[in-house]
Coordinates of C-alpha atoms in Angstrom, one line a residue:
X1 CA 8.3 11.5 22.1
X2 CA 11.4 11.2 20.6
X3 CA 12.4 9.5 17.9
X4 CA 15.0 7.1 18.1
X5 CA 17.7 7.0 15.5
X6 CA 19.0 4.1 14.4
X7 CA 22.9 3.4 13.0
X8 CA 23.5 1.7 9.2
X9 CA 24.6 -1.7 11.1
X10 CA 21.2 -1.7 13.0
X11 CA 19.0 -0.8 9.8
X12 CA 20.6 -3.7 7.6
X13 CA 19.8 -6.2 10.3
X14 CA 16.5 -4.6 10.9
X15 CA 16.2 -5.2 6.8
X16 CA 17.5 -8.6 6.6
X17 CA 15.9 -10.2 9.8
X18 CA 13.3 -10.7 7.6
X19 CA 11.0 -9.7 10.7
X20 CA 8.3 -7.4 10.2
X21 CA 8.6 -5.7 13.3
X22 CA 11.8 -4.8 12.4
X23 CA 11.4 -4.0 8.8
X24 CA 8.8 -1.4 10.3
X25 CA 11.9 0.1 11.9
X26 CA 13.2 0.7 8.8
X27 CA 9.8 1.9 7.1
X28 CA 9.5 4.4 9.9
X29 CA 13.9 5.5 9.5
X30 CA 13.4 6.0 5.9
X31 CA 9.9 6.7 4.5
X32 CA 9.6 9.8 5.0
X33 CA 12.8 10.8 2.7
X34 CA 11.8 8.6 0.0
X35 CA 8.6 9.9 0.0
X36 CA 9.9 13.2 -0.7
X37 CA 11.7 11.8 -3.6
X38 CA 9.2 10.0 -5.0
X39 CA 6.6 13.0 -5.0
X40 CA 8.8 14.9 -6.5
X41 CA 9.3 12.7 -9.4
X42 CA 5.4 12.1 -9.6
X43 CA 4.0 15.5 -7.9
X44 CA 1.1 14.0 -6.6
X45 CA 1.2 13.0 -3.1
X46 CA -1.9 10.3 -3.9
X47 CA 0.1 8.8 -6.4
X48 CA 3.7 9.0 -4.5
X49 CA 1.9 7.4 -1.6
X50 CA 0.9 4.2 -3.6
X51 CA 4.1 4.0 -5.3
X52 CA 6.0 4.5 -2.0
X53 CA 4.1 1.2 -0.5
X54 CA 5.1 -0.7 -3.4
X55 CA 9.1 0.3 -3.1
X56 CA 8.5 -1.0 0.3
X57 CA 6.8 -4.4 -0.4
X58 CA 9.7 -3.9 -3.2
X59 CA 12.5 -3.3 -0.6
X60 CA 11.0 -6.4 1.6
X61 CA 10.8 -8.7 -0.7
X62 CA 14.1 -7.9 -2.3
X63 CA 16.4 -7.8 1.3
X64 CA 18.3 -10.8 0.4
X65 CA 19.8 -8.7 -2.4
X66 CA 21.1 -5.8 -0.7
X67 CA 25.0 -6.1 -0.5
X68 CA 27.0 -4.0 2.1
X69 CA 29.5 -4.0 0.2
X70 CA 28.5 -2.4 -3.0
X71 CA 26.2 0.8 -1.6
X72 CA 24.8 2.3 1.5
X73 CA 21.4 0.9 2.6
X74 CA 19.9 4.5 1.4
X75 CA 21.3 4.7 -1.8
X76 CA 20.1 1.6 -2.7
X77 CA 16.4 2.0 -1.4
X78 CA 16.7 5.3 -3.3
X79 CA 17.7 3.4 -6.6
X80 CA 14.8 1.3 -5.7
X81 CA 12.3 4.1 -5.0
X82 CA 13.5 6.3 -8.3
X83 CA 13.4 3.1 -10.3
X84 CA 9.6 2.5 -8.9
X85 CA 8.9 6.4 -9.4
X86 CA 10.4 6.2 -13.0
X87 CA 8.4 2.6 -14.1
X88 CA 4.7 4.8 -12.7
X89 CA 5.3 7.8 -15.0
X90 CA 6.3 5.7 -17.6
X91 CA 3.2 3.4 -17.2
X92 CA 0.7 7.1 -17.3
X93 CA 2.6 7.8 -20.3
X94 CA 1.6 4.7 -21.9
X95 CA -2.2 4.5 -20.1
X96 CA -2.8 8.1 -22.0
X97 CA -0.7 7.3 -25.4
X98 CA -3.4 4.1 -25.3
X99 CA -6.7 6.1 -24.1
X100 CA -5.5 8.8 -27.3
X101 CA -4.9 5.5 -29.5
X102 CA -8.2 4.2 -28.7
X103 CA -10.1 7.8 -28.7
X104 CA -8.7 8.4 -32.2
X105 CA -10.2 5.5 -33.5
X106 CA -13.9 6.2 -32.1
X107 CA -14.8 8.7 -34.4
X108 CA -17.0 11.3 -34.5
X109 CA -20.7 10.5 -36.1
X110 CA -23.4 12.7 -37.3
X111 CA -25.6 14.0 -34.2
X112 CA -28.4 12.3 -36.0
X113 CA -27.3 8.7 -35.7
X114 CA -25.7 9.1 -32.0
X115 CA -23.7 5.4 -32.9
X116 CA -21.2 6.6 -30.5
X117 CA -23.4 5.1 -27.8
X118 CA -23.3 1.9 -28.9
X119 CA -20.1 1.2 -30.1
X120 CA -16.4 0.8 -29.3
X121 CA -13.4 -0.3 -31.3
X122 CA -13.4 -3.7 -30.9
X123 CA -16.7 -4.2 -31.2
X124 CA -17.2 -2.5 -34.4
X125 CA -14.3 -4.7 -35.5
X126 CA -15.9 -7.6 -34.9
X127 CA -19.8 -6.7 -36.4
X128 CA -18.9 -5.1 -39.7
X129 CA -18.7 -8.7 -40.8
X130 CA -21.8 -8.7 -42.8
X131 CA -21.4 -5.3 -44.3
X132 CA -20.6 -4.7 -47.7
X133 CA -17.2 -3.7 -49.4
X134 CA -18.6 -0.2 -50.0
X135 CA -20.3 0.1 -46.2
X136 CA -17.0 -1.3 -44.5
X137 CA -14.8 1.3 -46.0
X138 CA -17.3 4.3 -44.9
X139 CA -17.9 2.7 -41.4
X140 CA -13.8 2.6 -41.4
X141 CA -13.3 6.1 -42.3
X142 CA -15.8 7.6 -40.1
X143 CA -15.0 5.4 -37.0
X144 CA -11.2 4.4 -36.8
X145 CA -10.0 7.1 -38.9
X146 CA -12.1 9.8 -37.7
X147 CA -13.5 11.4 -41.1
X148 CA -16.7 13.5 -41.4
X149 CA -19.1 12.4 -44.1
X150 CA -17.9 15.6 -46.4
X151 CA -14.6 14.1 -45.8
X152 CA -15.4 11.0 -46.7
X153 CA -17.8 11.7 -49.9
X154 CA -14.0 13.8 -51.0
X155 CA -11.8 11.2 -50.2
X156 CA -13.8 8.8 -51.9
X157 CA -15.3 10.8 -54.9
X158 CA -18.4 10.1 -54.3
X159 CA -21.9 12.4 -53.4
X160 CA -22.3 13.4 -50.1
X161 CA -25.8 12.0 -50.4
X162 CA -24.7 8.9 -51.2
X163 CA -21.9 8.8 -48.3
X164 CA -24.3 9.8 -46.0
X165 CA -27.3 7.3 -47.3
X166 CA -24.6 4.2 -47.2
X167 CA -23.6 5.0 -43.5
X168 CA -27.0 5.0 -42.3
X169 CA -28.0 2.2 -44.3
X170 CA -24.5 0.6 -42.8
X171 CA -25.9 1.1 -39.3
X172 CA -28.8 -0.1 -39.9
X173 CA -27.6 -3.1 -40.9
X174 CA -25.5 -3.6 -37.9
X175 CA -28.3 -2.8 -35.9
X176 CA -30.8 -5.6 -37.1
X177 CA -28.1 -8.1 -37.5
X178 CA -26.8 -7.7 -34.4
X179 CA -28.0 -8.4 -31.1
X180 CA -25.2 -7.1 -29.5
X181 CA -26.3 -3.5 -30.6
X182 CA -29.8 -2.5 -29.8

């Protein structure tokens, strides 16, 4: 079958008839390309696929403000589309720089006390409450900052023995006070 081709004149009507049939002419004249674009700026076809769907929902709901006069109808789905592409990579960027945020406050905990199961961030945050001056400033270094007990016993001069007695005793107390954690 062939494909029929379509002139600029008939495309911008197509786009502001504001006519979904017609609009689908337009999908159909131009996806394809923009794809192409788009996956190259992303490289994964998965993702370019998503992100072409939204420059089209972009491109529909924005018809009224393509102008003849200042661009081609291409170039301007194209600014759309590398605009679109651009906002997605820069959103993964920011996804990852906040997953490695978060995952350098979770620290890591002696393989006896395995707190990692039972605790995020925000949640720690909110139970040290109770704890003591002494408990919330080992329970900080070990889980937001991401200090070892040796770490901690040199940064705070103190024994290790003590360091390491205080955190469990630190957990413990979140435990029983704290229904949250079980």
């Amino acid at each position: 079958m062939k494909k029929v081709q379509y002139n600029e004149t008939d495309l911008v009507a197509f786009l502001k008839s504001g006519d979904v049939s017609q609009f689908e002419k337009v999908y159909d004249h131009f996806s394809i390309a923009i794809f192409g674009i788009i996956n190259k700026i992303i490289g994964n076809n998965e993702q370019a696929q998503d992100v072409l769907q939204e420059v089209f929902l972009n491109i529909w709901n924005n018809s009224s403000s393509y102008k003849e006069e200042k661009s081609r109808l291409f170039t301007w789905m194209l600014t759309i589309a590398r605009n679109s592409a651009a906002d997605y990579i820069r959103s993964q960027e920011n996804k990852e720089k906040q997953l490695q945020q978060t995952g350098s406050q979770i620290n890591r905990v002696s393989n006896s006390t395995n707190v990692n199961d039972f605790f995020d961030t925000k949640l720690i945050t909110k139970v040290i409450g109770p704890l003591k001056e002494e408990h919330k400033q080992i329970i900080d270094l070990m889980y937001f900052k991401g200090f070892t007990q040796d770490e901690i016993s040199k940064k705070l001069n103190m024994s290790l023995p003590f360091v390491n007695t205080t955190s469990r005793t630190a957990i413990k107390i979140l435990r029983n006070e704290s229904d949250i954690i079980s």
